[in-house]
Amino acid sequence: MRIVHDPDGEQRTLATTVDTADSVRQKVVGLMGRSSLPEDYALVFPFDDASRRVIHTLFVRTPIDVVWLDGDRVVHVKTLSPWTGLGMASADTVVEFPAGTAADVAVGDDIVVEA
């Protein structure tokens, strides 16, 4: 599995080590307790429909980039600081990356989670 950023037909791989938070427990725990993340890592939170998704970094010890998606379209991007970060947007998928990974990702771009 990999995650590809495709802003204007020029694909760039953002992550090749990808985990999916499928269960309620996995979605609650997320990246809590991790002191570092590999550069090519992403955690994908898939949901059945688009709704308000709140992401926090309580007990997350490293800064992260968070991308909220509606389909493959980016609706919000935010870098969250450790322990105190908070972000929200309406989305059907949320992707968390190490800080800096989504620096070139903008609202309206496409992010594709490839199996």
PDB file of C-alpha atoms in Angstrom:
ATOM      1  CA  MET A   1       0.000   0.000   0.000  1.00  0.00           C
ATOM      2  CA  ARG A   2       1.162   3.533  -0.684  1.00  0.00           C
ATOM      3  CA  ILE A   3      -0.196   7.074  -0.567  1.00  0.00           C
ATOM      4  CA  VAL A   4       0.251   9.300  -3.598  1.00  0.00           C
ATOM      5  CA  HIS A   5      -0.150  13.071  -3.875  1.00  0.00           C
ATOM      6  CA  ASP A   6      -1.402  14.035  -7.338  1.00  0.00           C
ATOM      7  CA  PRO A   7      -1.887  17.826  -7.474  1.00  0.00           C
ATOM      8  CA  ASP A   8      -1.716  18.363 -11.251  1.00  0.00           C
ATOM      9  CA  GLY A   9      -0.986  15.000 -12.821  1.00  0.00           C
ATOM     10  CA  GLU A  10       2.503  14.900 -11.304  1.00  0.00           C
ATOM     11  CA  GLN A  11       2.422  12.097  -8.786  1.00  0.00           C
ATOM     12  CA  ARG A  12       4.603  12.106  -5.679  1.00  0.00           C
ATOM     13  CA  THR A  13       4.643   9.236  -3.204  1.00  0.00           C
ATOM     14  CA  LEU A  14       4.063  10.473   0.343  1.00  0.00           C
ATOM     15  CA  ALA A  15       4.187   7.114   2.155  1.00  0.00           C
ATOM     16  CA  THR A  16       4.985   3.487   1.422  1.00  0.00           C
ATOM     17  CA  THR A  17       4.631   2.146   4.961  1.00  0.00           C
ATOM     18  CA  VAL A  18       0.900   2.539   5.549  1.00  0.00           C
ATOM     19  CA  ASP A  19      -1.265   1.280   8.392  1.00  0.00           C
ATOM     20  CA  THR A  20      -5.045   1.446   8.437  1.00  0.00           C
ATOM     21  CA  ALA A  21      -7.036   2.148  11.589  1.00  0.00           C
ATOM     22  CA  ASP A  22     -10.030  -0.072  10.855  1.00  0.00           C
ATOM     23  CA  SER A  23     -11.400  -0.776  14.320  1.00  0.00           C
ATOM     24  CA  VAL A  24     -12.865   1.697  16.798  1.00  0.00           C
ATOM     25  CA  ARG A  25      -9.970   0.953  19.165  1.00  0.00           C
ATOM     26  CA  GLN A  26      -7.372   1.616  16.454  1.00  0.00           C
ATOM     27  CA  LYS A  27      -9.094   4.900  15.603  1.00  0.00           C
ATOM     28  CA  VAL A  28      -9.122   5.984  19.253  1.00  0.00           C
ATOM     29  CA  VAL A  29      -5.466   5.063  19.881  1.00  0.00           C
ATOM     30  CA  GLY A  30      -4.072   6.324  16.559  1.00  0.00           C
ATOM     31  CA  LEU A  31      -0.456   7.442  17.055  1.00  0.00           C
ATOM     32  CA  MET A  32      -0.646   7.808  20.843  1.00  0.00           C
ATOM     33  CA  GLY A  33       2.520   6.802  22.645  1.00  0.00           C
ATOM     34  CA  ARG A  34       4.811   6.807  19.621  1.00  0.00           C
ATOM     35  CA  SER A  35       7.951   8.870  20.093  1.00  0.00           C
ATOM     36  CA  SER A  36       8.918   8.830  16.409  1.00  0.00           C
ATOM     37  CA  LEU A  37       7.581   7.880  12.991  1.00  0.00           C
ATOM     38  CA  PRO A  38       9.437   6.551   9.936  1.00  0.00           C
ATOM     39  CA  GLU A  39       9.767   9.147   7.146  1.00  0.00           C
ATOM     40  CA  ASP A  40       7.662   7.082   4.723  1.00  0.00           C
ATOM     41  CA  TYR A  41       4.874   6.306   7.226  1.00  0.00           C
ATOM     42  CA  ALA A  42       1.156   7.094   7.202  1.00  0.00           C
ATOM     43  CA  LEU A  43      -1.843   6.057   9.281  1.00  0.00           C
ATOM     44  CA  VAL A  44      -5.163   6.057   7.399  1.00  0.00           C
ATOM     45  CA  PHE A  45      -8.504   6.443   9.186  1.00  0.00           C
ATOM     46  CA  PRO A  46     -11.296   5.359   6.802  1.00  0.00           C
ATOM     47  CA  PHE A  47     -14.938   6.155   7.641  1.00  0.00           C
ATOM     48  CA  ASP A  48     -18.210   5.161   5.982  1.00  0.00           C
ATOM     49  CA  ASP A  49     -19.264   8.719   5.188  1.00  0.00           C
ATOM     50  CA  ALA A  50     -18.120  12.310   5.364  1.00  0.00           C
ATOM     51  CA  SER A  51     -18.703  13.847   8.768  1.00  0.00           C
ATOM     52  CA  ARG A  52     -16.871  16.143  11.168  1.00  0.00           C
ATOM     53  CA  ARG A  53     -13.621  14.412  12.149  1.00  0.00           C
ATOM     54  CA  VAL A  54     -11.664  15.760  15.117  1.00  0.00           C
ATOM     55  CA  ILE A  55      -7.987  14.847  15.489  1.00  0.00           C
ATOM     56  CA  HIS A  56      -5.959  15.615  18.610  1.00  0.00           C
ATOM     57  CA  THR A  57      -2.393  14.881  19.669  1.00  0.00           C
ATOM     58  CA  LEU A  58      -2.933  14.150  23.348  1.00  0.00           C
ATOM     59  CA  PHE A  59      -0.307  11.485  24.209  1.00  0.00           C
ATOM     60  CA  VAL A  60       1.250  11.846  20.722  1.00  0.00           C
ATOM     61  CA  ARG A  61       4.895  12.723  21.310  1.00  0.00           C
ATOM     62  CA  THR A  62       5.852  13.952  17.858  1.00  0.00           C
ATOM     63  CA  PRO A  63       4.429  16.610  15.519  1.00  0.00           C
ATOM     64  CA  ILE A  64       2.256  15.255  12.710  1.00  0.00           C
ATOM     65  CA  ASP A  65       0.717  16.432   9.449  1.00  0.00           C
ATOM     66  CA  VAL A  66      -2.966  15.595   9.110  1.00  0.00           C
ATOM     67  CA  VAL A  67      -4.878  15.546   5.816  1.00  0.00           C
ATOM     68  CA  TRP A  68      -8.674  15.342   5.721  1.00  0.00           C
ATOM     69  CA  LEU A  69     -10.133  13.861   2.514  1.00  0.00           C
ATOM     70  CA  ASP A  70     -13.558  13.733   0.902  1.00  0.00           C
ATOM     71  CA  GLY A  71     -13.108  10.915  -1.589  1.00  0.00           C
ATOM     72  CA  ASP A  72      -9.608  11.580  -2.925  1.00  0.00           C
ATOM     73  CA  ARG A  73      -9.960  15.386  -2.641  1.00  0.00           C
ATOM     74  CA  VAL A  74      -8.092  17.245   0.125  1.00  0.00           C
ATOM     75  CA  VAL A  75     -10.482  19.384   2.184  1.00  0.00           C
ATOM     76  CA  HIS A  76      -8.110  20.439   5.002  1.00  0.00           C
ATOM     77  CA  VAL A  77      -4.417  20.129   5.907  1.00  0.00           C
ATOM     78  CA  LYS A  78      -2.862  20.970   9.254  1.00  0.00           C
ATOM     79  CA  THR A  79       0.368  20.347  11.160  1.00  0.00           C
ATOM     80  CA  LEU A  80      -0.381  19.460  14.779  1.00  0.00           C
ATOM     81  CA  SER A  81       2.087  19.951  17.602  1.00  0.00           C
ATOM     82  CA  PRO A  82       2.733  17.145  20.104  1.00  0.00           C
ATOM     83  CA  TRP A  83       0.381  16.851  23.071  1.00  0.00           C
ATOM     84  CA  THR A  84      -1.665  19.997  22.346  1.00  0.00           C
ATOM     85  CA  GLY A  85      -2.570  19.854  18.648  1.00  0.00           C
ATOM     86  CA  LEU A  86      -6.200  19.927  17.536  1.00  0.00           C
ATOM     87  CA  GLY A  87      -7.775  20.016  14.104  1.00  0.00           C
ATOM     88  CA  MET A  88     -11.125  19.238  12.529  1.00  0.00           C
ATOM     89  CA  ALA A  89     -12.874  19.102   9.178  1.00  0.00           C
ATOM     90  CA  SER A  90     -15.644  17.182   7.455  1.00  0.00           C
ATOM     91  CA  ALA A  91     -14.099  14.118   5.804  1.00  0.00           C
ATOM     92  CA  ASP A  92     -14.603  10.452   4.997  1.00  0.00           C
ATOM     93  CA  THR A  93     -10.878   9.686   5.363  1.00  0.00           C
ATOM     94  CA  VAL A  94      -8.163  11.180   7.549  1.00  0.00           C
ATOM     95  CA  VAL A  95      -4.459  10.510   7.002  1.00  0.00           C
ATOM     96  CA  GLU A  96      -1.696  11.212   9.534  1.00  0.00           C
ATOM     97  CA  PHE A  97       1.945  11.611   8.460  1.00  0.00           C
ATOM     98  CA  PRO A  98       5.212  12.642  10.109  1.00  0.00           C
ATOM     99  CA  ALA A  99       5.425  16.457  10.229  1.00  0.00           C
ATOM    100  CA  GLY A 100       6.666  17.946   6.961  1.00  0.00           C
ATOM    101  CA  THR A 101       5.354  15.166   4.728  1.00  0.00           C
ATOM    102  CA  ALA A 102       2.285  17.143   3.637  1.00  0.00           C
ATOM    103  CA  ALA A 103       4.061  20.498   3.333  1.00  0.00           C
ATOM    104  CA  ASP A 104       3.238  20.699  -0.400  1.00  0.00           C
ATOM    105  CA  VAL A 105      -0.321  19.372  -0.070  1.00  0.00           C
ATOM    106  CA  ALA A 106      -3.078  21.957  -0.564  1.00  0.00           C
ATOM    107  CA  VAL A 107      -6.851  22.008  -0.322  1.00  0.00           C
ATOM    108  CA  GLY A 108      -8.259  20.819  -3.647  1.00  0.00           C
ATOM    109  CA  ASP A 109      -5.348  18.462  -4.400  1.00  0.00           C
ATOM    110  CA  ASP A 110      -5.897  14.736  -4.779  1.00  0.00           C
ATOM    111  CA  ILE A 111      -4.407  12.186  -2.385  1.00  0.00           C
ATOM    112  CA  VAL A 112      -4.849   8.560  -3.408  1.00  0.00           C
ATOM    113  CA  VAL A 113      -4.516   5.614  -1.053  1.00  0.00           C
ATOM    114  CA  GLU A 114      -3.407   2.780  -3.341  1.00  0.00           C
ATOM    115  CA  ALA A 115      -3.751  -0.847  -2.284  1.00  0.00           C
TER     116      ALA A 115
END
